[in-house]
Coordinates of C-alpha atoms in Angstrom, one line a residue:
M1 CA 109.4 137.6 162.0
D2 CA 110.6 140.1 164.8
T3 CA 113.1 142.7 164.1
E4 CA 116.6 141.1 164.4
C5 CA 120.0 142.0 163.1
I6 CA 122.8 140.0 161.1
V7 CA 126.4 140.7 160.9
I8 CA 127.9 140.8 157.4
A9 CA 131.7 140.1 157.4
S10 CA 133.9 140.9 155.8
A11 CA 131.7 143.7 154.1
A12 CA 134.7 144.6 152.2
S13 CA 133.6 142.6 149.3
R14 CA 131.6 143.4 146.2
K15 CA 129.3 140.5 147.4
S16 CA 128.4 142.3 150.8
I17 CA 125.7 144.7 149.5
A18 CA 123.9 142.0 147.6
I19 CA 123.8 139.7 150.8
A20 CA 122.6 142.9 152.9
K21 CA 120.0 143.7 150.4
S22 CA 118.5 140.2 150.6
I23 CA 118.4 139.9 154.2
K24 CA 116.8 143.3 154.5
K25 CA 114.1 142.8 152.0
I26 CA 112.9 139.5 152.6
L27 CA 113.6 139.1 156.4
M28 CA 113.6 142.9 157.2
F29 CA 116.5 142.5 159.6
K30 CA 119.0 145.2 160.5
T31 CA 122.3 144.6 159.0
I32 CA 125.6 145.3 160.6
G33 CA 128.8 145.7 158.3
V34 CA 132.1 144.7 159.7
F35 CA 135.2 145.6 157.5
H36 CA 138.6 144.3 157.5
T37 CA 140.0 147.1 155.8
F38 CA 138.7 150.5 154.1
H39 CA 136.3 150.0 151.4
P40 CA 133.6 152.1 149.5
F41 CA 131.0 150.1 150.9
L42 CA 131.5 151.8 154.1
A43 CA 129.5 154.3 152.8
S44 CA 126.7 152.2 151.7
R45 CA 123.1 152.9 153.1
Y46 CA 122.3 149.0 153.2
F47 CA 124.3 148.8 156.4
D48 CA 122.6 150.0 159.5
S49 CA 126.1 150.2 161.5
R50 CA 129.7 149.7 160.3
Y51 CA 132.9 148.7 162.1
M52 CA 136.2 148.4 160.8
F53 CA 139.2 146.3 162.5
N54 CA 142.6 146.3 160.8
V55 CA 143.4 142.8 161.4
E56 CA 144.2 139.7 159.4
R57 CA 141.4 137.6 158.4
N58 CA 143.1 134.4 159.0
S59 CA 143.7 135.3 162.7
V60 CA 141.5 134.6 165.8
K61 CA 141.5 138.3 166.3
W62 CA 139.2 138.6 163.4
V63 CA 136.9 136.0 164.8
L64 CA 136.7 137.4 168.0
A65 CA 136.3 141.1 166.6
V66 CA 133.2 140.0 164.5
A67 CA 131.7 138.1 167.4
S68 CA 132.0 140.9 169.9
V69 CA 130.0 143.1 167.2
A70 CA 127.5 140.6 166.9
Y71 CA 127.2 140.1 170.8
R72 CA 127.0 144.2 171.1
H73 CA 124.2 144.4 168.9
G74 CA 122.3 141.2 169.8
C75 CA 122.4 140.0 166.4
I76 CA 121.3 136.4 165.9
G77 CA 123.6 135.6 163.3
V78 CA 126.8 136.2 161.2
V79 CA 127.1 135.6 157.5
P80 CA 130.6 135.4 156.5
V81 CA 131.2 136.8 152.9
D82 CA 134.6 135.7 151.2
F83 CA 136.1 132.1 151.5
I84 CA 138.5 133.1 154.3
D85 CA 135.7 134.5 156.5
T86 CA 133.6 131.5 155.7
L87 CA 136.5 129.2 156.6
M88 CA 137.4 131.2 160.0
F89 CA 134.0 131.6 161.4
S90 CA 133.0 127.9 160.5
K91 CA 136.3 126.7 162.2
Y92 CA 135.6 128.9 165.5
R93 CA 131.7 128.3 165.3
D94 CA 131.7 127.9 169.1
V95 CA 133.3 131.4 169.6
F96 CA 129.9 132.8 168.0
E97 CA 127.5 130.4 169.5
D98 CA 128.9 131.0 173.1
R99 CA 127.5 134.3 172.7
G100 CA 124.2 133.2 171.1
V101 CA 125.4 133.9 167.6
K102 CA 124.5 131.6 164.6
V103 CA 127.4 131.3 162.0
V104 CA 125.6 131.1 158.4
A105 CA 128.0 128.9 157.0
P106 CA 128.5 125.1 156.1
R107 CA 130.7 122.9 158.7
Y108 CA 134.3 123.4 158.7
E109 CA 135.1 120.0 157.6
D110 CA 132.7 120.1 154.5
I111 CA 134.4 123.5 153.6
L112 CA 137.9 122.0 153.8
F113 CA 136.9 119.0 151.7
A114 CA 135.0 120.9 149.0
S115 CA 137.6 123.4 148.6
N116 CA 140.4 121.0 148.2
K117 CA 140.6 120.5 144.5
V118 CA 142.6 117.5 144.6
K119 CA 140.0 115.5 147.1
I120 CA 137.0 116.8 145.4
Y121 CA 138.4 115.4 141.9
E122 CA 138.8 112.1 143.6
R123 CA 135.5 112.1 145.1
L124 CA 133.4 113.1 142.1
S125 CA 135.4 112.8 138.9
S126 CA 134.2 109.1 138.5
V127 CA 130.4 110.5 138.3
L128 CA 130.8 114.1 137.0
P129 CA 132.8 115.4 134.4
F130 CA 136.0 117.2 134.9
P131 CA 138.8 118.2 132.7
R132 CA 141.6 115.8 132.6
Q133 CA 144.3 116.7 135.1
V134 CA 147.1 115.6 137.1
L135 CA 148.5 116.5 140.3
Y136 CA 151.9 117.9 140.0
R137 CA 154.5 117.1 142.9
N138 CA 157.8 117.7 141.0
D139 CA 157.9 114.0 140.0
S140 CA 154.8 113.8 137.6
I141 CA 156.4 114.8 134.4
D142 CA 155.7 111.5 132.7
E143 CA 151.7 111.8 133.5
I144 CA 151.7 115.4 132.1
S145 CA 152.3 114.0 128.8
S146 CA 149.0 112.1 128.8
L147 CA 147.5 115.7 128.6
K148 CA 146.8 117.8 125.6
P149 CA 148.0 121.3 125.5
P150 CA 146.7 123.9 125.9
L151 CA 147.2 123.4 129.6
V152 CA 146.1 125.2 132.9
V153 CA 148.3 125.4 135.8
K154 CA 146.5 126.1 139.1
G155 CA 146.8 126.0 143.0
L156 CA 145.0 123.8 145.1
G157 CA 143.4 126.2 147.3
D158 CA 140.5 128.7 146.7
A159 CA 142.8 131.4 145.0
S160 CA 143.9 129.1 142.3
N161 CA 145.5 131.8 140.4
P162 CA 145.5 129.9 136.8
S163 CA 148.1 130.3 134.2
Y164 CA 147.8 129.2 130.4
H165 CA 150.1 127.1 128.5
L166 CA 150.4 126.2 124.8
D167 CA 153.2 123.5 125.6
Y168 CA 154.5 121.1 128.2
D169 CA 157.8 123.0 128.9
S170 CA 156.1 126.1 130.0
A171 CA 153.4 124.4 131.7
I172 CA 156.2 122.2 133.8
R173 CA 158.3 125.5 134.4
E174 CA 155.4 127.1 136.0
A175 CA 154.4 124.1 137.8
R176 CA 157.8 123.5 139.2
S177 CA 157.5 127.1 140.8
R178 CA 154.2 126.1 142.3
A179 CA 154.3 122.6 143.3
P180 CA 152.1 120.9 144.5
C181 CA 149.7 122.1 142.2
I182 CA 147.3 121.0 139.2
I183 CA 147.9 121.0 135.5
Q184 CA 144.6 120.7 133.8
E185 CA 143.6 120.4 130.1
Y186 CA 142.1 123.8 129.1
V187 CA 138.3 124.0 128.3
E188 CA 137.4 126.7 126.0
G189 CA 133.7 127.2 126.2
V190 CA 130.8 129.1 128.0
G191 CA 131.4 129.7 131.6
R192 CA 128.4 128.7 133.6
G193 CA 127.7 128.1 137.2
Y194 CA 125.1 126.2 139.3
Y195 CA 124.3 127.5 142.7
T196 CA 122.3 126.3 145.6
V197 CA 121.3 126.4 149.5
S198 CA 120.8 122.9 149.9
Y199 CA 120.3 120.7 153.1
M200 CA 121.5 117.2 153.6
G201 CA 122.1 116.7 149.5
K202 CA 118.7 118.2 148.4
P203 CA 118.4 121.8 147.0
L204 CA 116.1 124.2 148.8
L205 CA 116.8 127.2 146.2
E206 CA 118.7 126.5 143.1
F207 CA 120.1 128.8 140.3
T208 CA 122.1 128.9 137.2
H209 CA 124.0 131.7 135.4
E210 CA 126.1 132.2 132.3
R211 CA 129.3 134.6 132.4
V212 CA 129.3 137.0 129.8
I213 CA 132.3 139.3 130.8
E214 CA 134.8 138.2 133.3
Y215 CA 137.6 140.1 135.3
E216 CA 140.0 139.3 132.5
P217 CA 138.9 138.0 129.0
I218 CA 140.5 134.6 129.7
G219 CA 138.4 134.0 133.0
G220 CA 137.7 135.2 136.5
A221 CA 134.4 136.6 138.5
S222 CA 131.7 137.8 136.4
L223 CA 131.4 141.3 135.3
E224 CA 128.2 140.8 133.2
A225 CA 126.1 137.7 133.5
R226 CA 122.8 136.5 132.7
G227 CA 120.4 134.0 134.4
Y228 CA 118.2 131.8 135.1
V229 CA 120.0 129.7 132.3
Y230 CA 117.9 126.4 131.9
D231 CA 119.8 123.2 130.8
P232 CA 119.0 120.1 132.4
S233 CA 122.5 119.0 132.0
L234 CA 123.9 121.7 134.0
I235 CA 121.4 121.2 136.7
S236 CA 121.8 117.5 136.9
I237 CA 125.8 118.1 137.5
G238 CA 125.0 120.5 140.3
R239 CA 122.3 118.2 142.0
K240 CA 124.5 115.2 141.4
A241 CA 127.4 117.1 143.3
I242 CA 125.4 118.2 146.3
E243 CA 123.8 114.7 146.5
I244 CA 127.1 112.8 146.8
L245 CA 128.6 115.5 149.2
N246 CA 125.6 115.3 151.1
W247 CA 125.8 119.1 151.2
S248 CA 123.9 121.6 153.7
G249 CA 124.5 125.1 153.1
H250 CA 125.2 127.3 150.2
I251 CA 127.6 126.0 147.3
M252 CA 128.7 126.9 143.8
I253 CA 129.7 124.6 141.1
E254 CA 131.7 126.4 138.3
T255 CA 131.6 124.4 135.0
R256 CA 132.7 125.2 131.2
M257 CA 130.5 124.2 128.5
D258 CA 131.6 123.0 125.0
P259 CA 129.3 125.1 122.7
E260 CA 129.6 122.4 120.2
T261 CA 128.8 119.5 121.9
G262 CA 127.1 120.8 125.0
D263 CA 129.4 118.8 127.0
Y264 CA 130.0 120.3 130.6
Y265 CA 133.2 120.1 132.6
V266 CA 133.4 120.9 136.3
I267 CA 136.0 123.5 136.9
E268 CA 135.9 124.3 140.7
I269 CA 133.7 124.1 143.4
N270 CA 133.3 126.9 146.0
P271 CA 131.6 126.5 149.3
K272 CA 131.1 130.0 149.8
F273 CA 128.9 133.0 148.3
W274 CA 129.6 133.6 144.9
G275 CA 131.0 136.9 143.1
S276 CA 127.9 137.0 140.8
I277 CA 125.2 137.1 143.6
D278 CA 124.0 140.4 142.7
L279 CA 122.5 138.8 139.7
S280 CA 120.4 136.2 141.5
I281 CA 119.1 138.6 144.1
H282 CA 117.9 141.1 141.6
L283 CA 116.0 138.3 139.9
G284 CA 114.2 137.1 143.2
F285 CA 116.7 134.3 144.0
H286 CA 117.3 135.3 147.8
F287 CA 120.2 132.8 148.7
P288 CA 121.6 134.8 151.6
A289 CA 118.2 135.2 153.2
I290 CA 117.2 131.4 152.8
A291 CA 120.6 130.6 154.2
T292 CA 120.1 132.9 157.3
V293 CA 116.8 131.2 157.8
L294 CA 118.3 127.6 157.4
Y295 CA 121.0 128.3 160.2
V296 CA 119.3 130.3 162.5
Y297 CA 115.6 128.9 162.2
G298 CA 115.9 125.4 160.5
Y299 CA 115.0 123.7 157.4
E300 CA 111.1 123.8 157.8
R301 CA 111.0 127.4 158.1
A302 CA 113.5 127.9 155.3
R303 CA 111.5 125.6 153.0
G304 CA 108.4 127.7 153.8
L305 CA 110.3 130.9 153.0
V306 CA 111.3 129.4 149.5
K307 CA 107.8 128.9 148.4
S308 CA 107.1 132.7 149.0
L309 CA 109.9 133.4 146.7
Y310 CA 109.4 134.5 143.0
G311 CA 112.3 134.5 140.5
S312 CA 112.6 135.8 136.9
I313 CA 115.3 135.8 134.3
G314 CA 117.7 139.0 133.3
V315 CA 121.3 140.3 133.0
F316 CA 123.3 142.1 135.6
T317 CA 126.2 144.4 134.9
W318 CA 128.9 145.2 137.3
V319 CA 129.8 148.6 135.6
L320 CA 131.4 150.3 138.7
D321 CA 133.8 147.2 139.3
G322 CA 134.1 147.1 135.8
L323 CA 136.0 150.3 135.6
R324 CA 139.1 148.2 136.3
Y325 CA 138.9 147.5 132.4
I326 CA 139.6 151.0 131.5
P327 CA 143.2 150.8 131.6
K328 CA 143.1 147.4 129.8
S329 CA 140.4 148.2 127.1
L330 CA 138.1 151.2 127.2
R331 CA 136.1 149.4 124.5
I332 CA 135.1 146.6 126.9
W333 CA 134.2 148.9 129.4
L334 CA 132.0 151.1 127.1
K335 CA 130.2 147.9 126.0
M336 CA 129.3 147.1 129.5
S337 CA 128.3 150.6 130.2
L338 CA 125.8 150.6 126.9
D339 CA 124.4 147.4 128.4
A340 CA 123.9 149.0 131.7
L341 CA 122.1 151.7 130.2
R342 CA 119.7 149.7 128.6
N343 CA 119.0 147.8 132.0
P344 CA 119.9 150.3 134.5
V345 CA 118.0 148.8 137.5
K346 CA 120.1 145.7 137.3
T347 CA 123.7 147.3 137.8
D348 CA 126.1 148.0 140.7
M349 CA 125.6 151.6 140.0
D350 CA 122.6 152.2 142.7
I351 CA 121.3 155.8 142.5
M352 CA 119.8 155.1 146.0
D353 CA 123.3 154.5 147.4
L354 CA 125.2 157.7 146.0
G355 CA 127.9 157.6 148.5
K356 CA 128.9 154.1 148.1
S357 CA 128.8 154.5 144.4
F358 CA 131.1 158.0 144.6
L359 CA 133.6 156.2 146.6
Q360 CA 133.6 153.1 144.4
I361 CA 134.5 155.3 141.3
V362 CA 137.3 157.2 143.3
T363 CA 138.7 154.0 144.5
A364 CA 138.6 152.5 141.0
I365 CA 140.4 155.6 139.4
K366 CA 142.9 155.3 142.1
R367 CA 143.7 151.8 141.2
F368 CA 144.1 152.3 137.5
G369 CA 147.9 152.2 138.0
R370 CA 147.8 148.7 139.7
E371 CA 145.5 147.4 137.3
K372 CA 147.7 148.6 134.5
Q373 CA 150.4 146.6 136.0
K374 CA 148.3 143.3 136.0
W375 CA 147.4 144.1 132.4
N376 CA 151.0 144.4 131.5
S377 CA 151.6 141.0 133.0
Y378 CA 148.7 139.6 131.1
I379 CA 150.1 140.9 127.8
A380 CA 153.6 139.6 128.8
S381 CA 152.3 136.0 129.3
S382 CA 150.3 136.2 126.2
Q383 CA 153.6 137.2 124.4
Q384 CA 155.4 134.1 125.7
Q385 CA 152.5 131.9 124.6
C386 CA 152.7 133.6 121.3
S387 CA 156.2 132.6 120.7
I388 CA 155.2 129.1 121.3
W389 CA 152.7 129.3 118.6
I390 CA 154.9 131.1 116.2
K391 CA 157.4 128.1 116.3
R392 CA 154.5 125.7 115.4
F393 CA 153.4 128.1 112.7
L394 CA 156.7 128.2 111.0
D395 CA 157.6 124.8 111.5
T396 CA 154.2 124.0 109.6
V397 CA 155.0 126.5 106.7
K398 CA 158.3 125.2 106.3
S399 CA 157.3 121.6 106.0
R400 CA 155.6 122.3 102.6
D401 CA 153.3 119.3 103.4
V402 CA 150.6 121.7 104.2
V403 CA 146.9 122.2 103.5
L404 CA 145.2 125.4 104.3
I405 CA 141.9 124.8 106.1
M406 CA 139.3 127.6 106.2
D407 CA 135.8 127.9 107.8
F408 CA 133.3 129.4 105.6
D409 CA 130.6 131.8 107.3
G410 CA 132.2 134.1 109.4
T411 CA 135.6 133.6 108.1
I412 CA 135.7 134.0 104.3
A413 CA 132.0 134.8 103.7
E414 CA 129.3 136.5 105.5
L415 CA 125.8 135.0 105.4
P416 CA 122.9 136.8 106.6
I417 CA 120.8 134.1 107.9
D418 CA 118.3 134.5 110.4
W419 CA 119.5 131.7 113.0
T420 CA 116.7 132.6 115.4
A421 CA 114.0 131.4 112.8
I422 CA 115.7 128.3 112.0
K423 CA 116.0 127.3 115.7
R424 CA 112.4 128.2 116.1
E425 CA 111.5 125.8 113.2
L426 CA 113.7 123.1 114.5
V427 CA 112.4 123.4 118.0
S428 CA 108.7 123.1 116.6
R429 CA 109.4 120.0 114.6
G430 CA 111.0 118.4 117.7
Y431 CA 114.4 118.2 116.2
L432 CA 116.0 120.6 118.9
Y433 CA 115.4 121.1 122.5
R434 CA 114.8 124.8 123.3
W435 CA 117.7 125.2 125.6
E436 CA 120.1 123.7 122.8
S437 CA 122.0 126.1 120.4
I438 CA 121.6 124.8 116.6
R439 CA 125.2 123.3 116.4
R440 CA 124.7 121.6 119.8
G441 CA 121.8 120.0 118.6
L442 CA 123.2 118.9 115.2
H443 CA 126.1 117.3 117.1
R444 CA 123.5 115.3 119.3
L445 CA 121.3 114.3 116.3
W446 CA 124.4 113.2 114.3
N447 CA 125.1 110.7 117.2
Q448 CA 121.6 109.7 117.9
N449 CA 119.6 109.5 114.5
R450 CA 121.2 110.2 111.1
D451 CA 118.0 110.3 109.6
I452 CA 116.8 113.2 111.7
Y453 CA 120.1 114.9 111.3
N454 CA 119.8 114.9 107.5
E455 CA 116.3 116.2 107.8
A456 CA 117.3 119.2 110.3
S457 CA 120.1 119.6 107.8
K458 CA 117.9 120.2 104.9
I459 CA 115.7 122.7 106.7
I460 CA 118.9 124.8 107.7
E461 CA 120.0 124.6 103.9
K462 CA 116.5 126.1 102.9
Y463 CA 117.5 129.0 105.0
E464 CA 121.2 129.1 103.8
E465 CA 120.0 129.2 100.1
S466 CA 117.5 132.0 100.7
V467 CA 120.0 134.5 101.7
L468 CA 123.0 133.2 99.0
D469 CA 122.5 136.2 96.7
K470 CA 122.9 138.6 99.8
A471 CA 126.0 136.9 101.0
K472 CA 129.2 138.7 101.1
L473 CA 133.0 137.7 100.4
L474 CA 135.3 139.0 103.0
I475 CA 138.5 137.8 101.0
H476 CA 140.0 139.0 97.8
V477 CA 140.2 136.3 95.1
T478 CA 143.6 137.2 94.3
D479 CA 144.9 136.4 97.8
V480 CA 143.3 132.8 97.6
E481 CA 144.9 132.6 94.3
R482 CA 148.4 133.3 95.4
I483 CA 148.2 131.0 98.4
H484 CA 146.8 128.3 96.2
R485 CA 150.2 128.4 94.5
Y486 CA 151.7 126.9 97.4
F487 CA 149.1 125.0 99.4
P488 CA 145.9 123.1 98.7
I489 CA 142.7 124.8 100.3
C490 CA 140.2 123.0 102.0
I491 CA 137.0 124.4 103.2
A492 CA 135.7 122.7 106.4
S493 CA 132.3 124.4 107.2
K494 CA 129.1 123.6 109.1
Q495 CA 127.1 124.6 106.1
A496 CA 126.0 122.7 103.6
S497 CA 128.6 121.7 100.9
N498 CA 126.2 122.8 97.8
I499 CA 125.7 126.3 99.2
I500 CA 129.2 126.7 99.7
Q501 CA 130.1 125.5 96.3
R502 CA 127.4 127.8 94.4
F503 CA 128.9 130.8 96.6
L504 CA 132.3 129.8 95.6
A505 CA 131.4 129.7 91.7
K506 CA 129.6 133.0 91.9
Y507 CA 133.1 134.9 92.6
G508 CA 135.2 132.4 90.7
L509 CA 137.0 130.7 93.6
E510 CA 136.1 127.1 93.0
R511 CA 139.1 126.6 90.9
Y512 CA 141.2 127.6 93.8
I513 CA 139.5 125.2 96.5
D514 CA 140.4 121.7 96.3
I515 CA 137.8 120.3 98.5
V516 CA 134.6 121.6 100.4
I517 CA 133.7 119.6 103.4
G518 CA 130.3 120.6 104.9
R519 CA 128.0 119.1 107.5
D520 CA 126.5 117.0 104.8
W521 CA 129.7 115.6 103.5
G522 CA 129.3 112.3 105.6
V523 CA 131.8 112.9 108.6
G524 CA 129.3 114.8 111.0
P525 CA 129.0 118.5 111.8
D526 CA 132.0 118.6 114.5
K527 CA 134.9 120.6 113.5
Y528 CA 137.3 118.0 114.9
S529 CA 135.9 115.5 112.4
L530 CA 135.9 118.2 109.5
Y531 CA 139.5 119.2 110.1
R532 CA 140.5 115.6 110.0
A533 CA 138.6 115.0 106.7
C534 CA 140.4 117.9 105.2
I535 CA 143.9 116.6 106.0
D536 CA 143.0 112.9 105.2
N537 CA 141.4 113.9 101.8
T538 CA 144.4 116.2 100.7
K539 CA 147.1 113.8 102.2
K540 CA 149.1 116.4 104.1
R541 CA 150.5 115.9 107.4
N542 CA 150.3 119.6 108.4
A543 CA 147.8 122.2 108.4
I544 CA 146.8 125.9 108.8
V545 CA 143.4 126.6 110.2
L546 CA 141.5 129.9 109.9
D547 CA 138.3 129.7 112.0
D548 CA 136.1 132.3 113.9
G549 CA 135.3 129.7 116.5
L550 CA 138.0 130.0 119.2
D551 CA 136.6 126.5 120.8
Y552 CA 137.1 125.0 117.3
L553 CA 140.9 126.2 117.0
I554 CA 141.7 124.8 120.5
K555 CA 140.6 121.3 118.7
A556 CA 142.7 122.3 115.8
Y557 CA 145.7 122.8 118.1
R558 CA 145.2 119.5 119.9
L559 CA 145.4 117.9 116.3
N560 CA 148.9 119.6 116.0
L561 CA 147.8 122.0 113.6
A562 CA 148.5 125.9 113.5
P563 CA 145.5 127.8 114.1
I564 CA 144.6 131.4 113.4
H565 CA 141.7 133.0 115.1
I566 CA 139.7 135.0 112.4
N567 CA 138.0 137.9 113.9
N568 CA 136.6 140.2 111.1
R569 CA 134.3 142.5 113.0
Y570 CA 137.1 142.7 115.9
N571 CA 135.5 141.5 119.0
V572 CA 138.2 142.7 121.3
Y573 CA 137.1 140.7 124.1
I574 CA 137.4 137.4 122.2
A575 CA 140.5 138.7 120.7
L576 CA 142.1 139.3 123.9
R577 CA 141.1 136.0 125.1
S578 CA 142.6 133.9 122.0
I579 CA 145.6 136.2 122.5
R580 CA 146.2 135.2 126.0
L581 CA 146.2 131.7 125.0
G582 CA 148.9 132.5 122.3
I583 CA 146.8 132.3 119.3
P584 CA 146.7 135.5 117.1
S585 CA 143.3 137.0 116.3
L586 CA 143.3 138.6 112.9
N587 CA 140.8 139.5 110.2
I588 CA 140.8 137.4 107.1
I589 CA 142.9 139.9 105.1
E590 CA 145.3 140.3 107.7
A591 CA 145.6 136.3 108.0
F592 CA 146.2 135.8 104.4
N593 CA 148.9 138.5 104.3
L594 CA 150.6 136.8 107.2
I595 CA 150.5 133.5 105.6
Y596 CA 151.8 134.6 102.3
N597 CA 154.6 136.7 103.6
T598 CA 155.7 134.0 105.6
I599 CA 155.9 131.7 102.7
R600 CA 157.9 134.3 100.5
N601 CA 160.2 134.8 103.4
L602 CA 160.8 131.1 103.9
Y603 CA 160.7 129.9 100.5
Y604 CA 162.9 132.5 98.6

């Protein structure tokens, strides 16, 4: 291809450098960065020229300013970066095309439709899995009662600004202040995305990723992510979506996966370049270059270029963008930094772009005060939801009709099991798909073939038994004994019942545990069923649940139980996620002390 130029606007976005890198590396075009405000990327070497116009991006002035730059340089196309850029440039496509400039973006009507959460839900929910939700218009209170908290309240547009609620009252108060809006059942799980450049409903290039660290522990753009994540279920959801929409251009389908069942839920559809685009670019999946060729030169040329690409798998860390975590939790940022040091090539700290990196650090430090204010708001919202949890917890203890339900491994004990070896054997025997986790595979086998499930369970039990002598007790026997004076205790675990009972006998705990319900007990491996079995077999109406799996505790909460997240190694990221939902995150000793002290205060 002859040397050409492409305008990237607004380049005041963390996505813009990845877009420029892709276009320069694959197409060898010059890149012109147009900014709507001051930004560290003004110093980046990846833009051959830079312009800044201090205008609102939702105005025609912004469109005309960018179009004039493209025309002045004789550029063949403009790549919009953020949603507002994509929407405006697509809407005024003729302004660019009259100047001989192609807009690298889907059709305006398609963008409007895909970004409308109500319309996209109505169009796709009959064939794709979405969280249960209602559209709130100040008259939908009866419909909200069909949902089960925790709930999410979010806006209808691109900037959904979600808030999280443990009860109906706080969700309705928030919804009334934001109506019309969506109220949705919260999905705890793994954030995964499918993104593609497609043509008439067929993918040209596709990629999947998994979020490791996000802007906030409860959600947001990626600050550390990995890909390519191979999972046929996720890929199928993405392909179905673009086929139904007959989509042409770039798009992302954001999902959450329930790690226990493997069920995916579509959270949002974003008809724009995604915040984690650095990851795919560094792994060889050059979406900006492919999209540019598609819109400028056509489908056949884009398809030919795709065939020349070579992709890999890996992790990308936005360690500079992640500086925002320092006023929130230095520990989280230090973890990101260590991950970046292990993989220095795949980070946003570019030693070949030192001017940009220096300005980015300075700008981040200047924003620490603003980030601290946001974090204080996060903590305040967490405290509001914690007060709702406290009421449920106190009501549960007051009832005296209570069973204490505890998980085993990771909660009251630590088993040094080689899960990698177990998975390898289960995969080699054909019991597990290589993209499945063990717990997801057990869920599938229980529902598909009980005989094979039992065989897989026996294989796992062999490994559990081999480490039984090395297993550690994480709780004091006296703590269990004093709680048992007031409540029956049930263990609900994905371990084999026999393994748990032998461990309890070793420490003299069996006399204080009324019932042990493991994966071989006959109700399956899913925690929802295990919790229910504890309640049914102890004939109690209420329960306090101690578990180290936050996704399990959401299911416990929806059973009207009082959950406590057990965080023995204190993973601060998971702790802050749990607390934002209103669920306390404690080690097992702290949890037992909380329960016992509450009993003493309420009963005497």
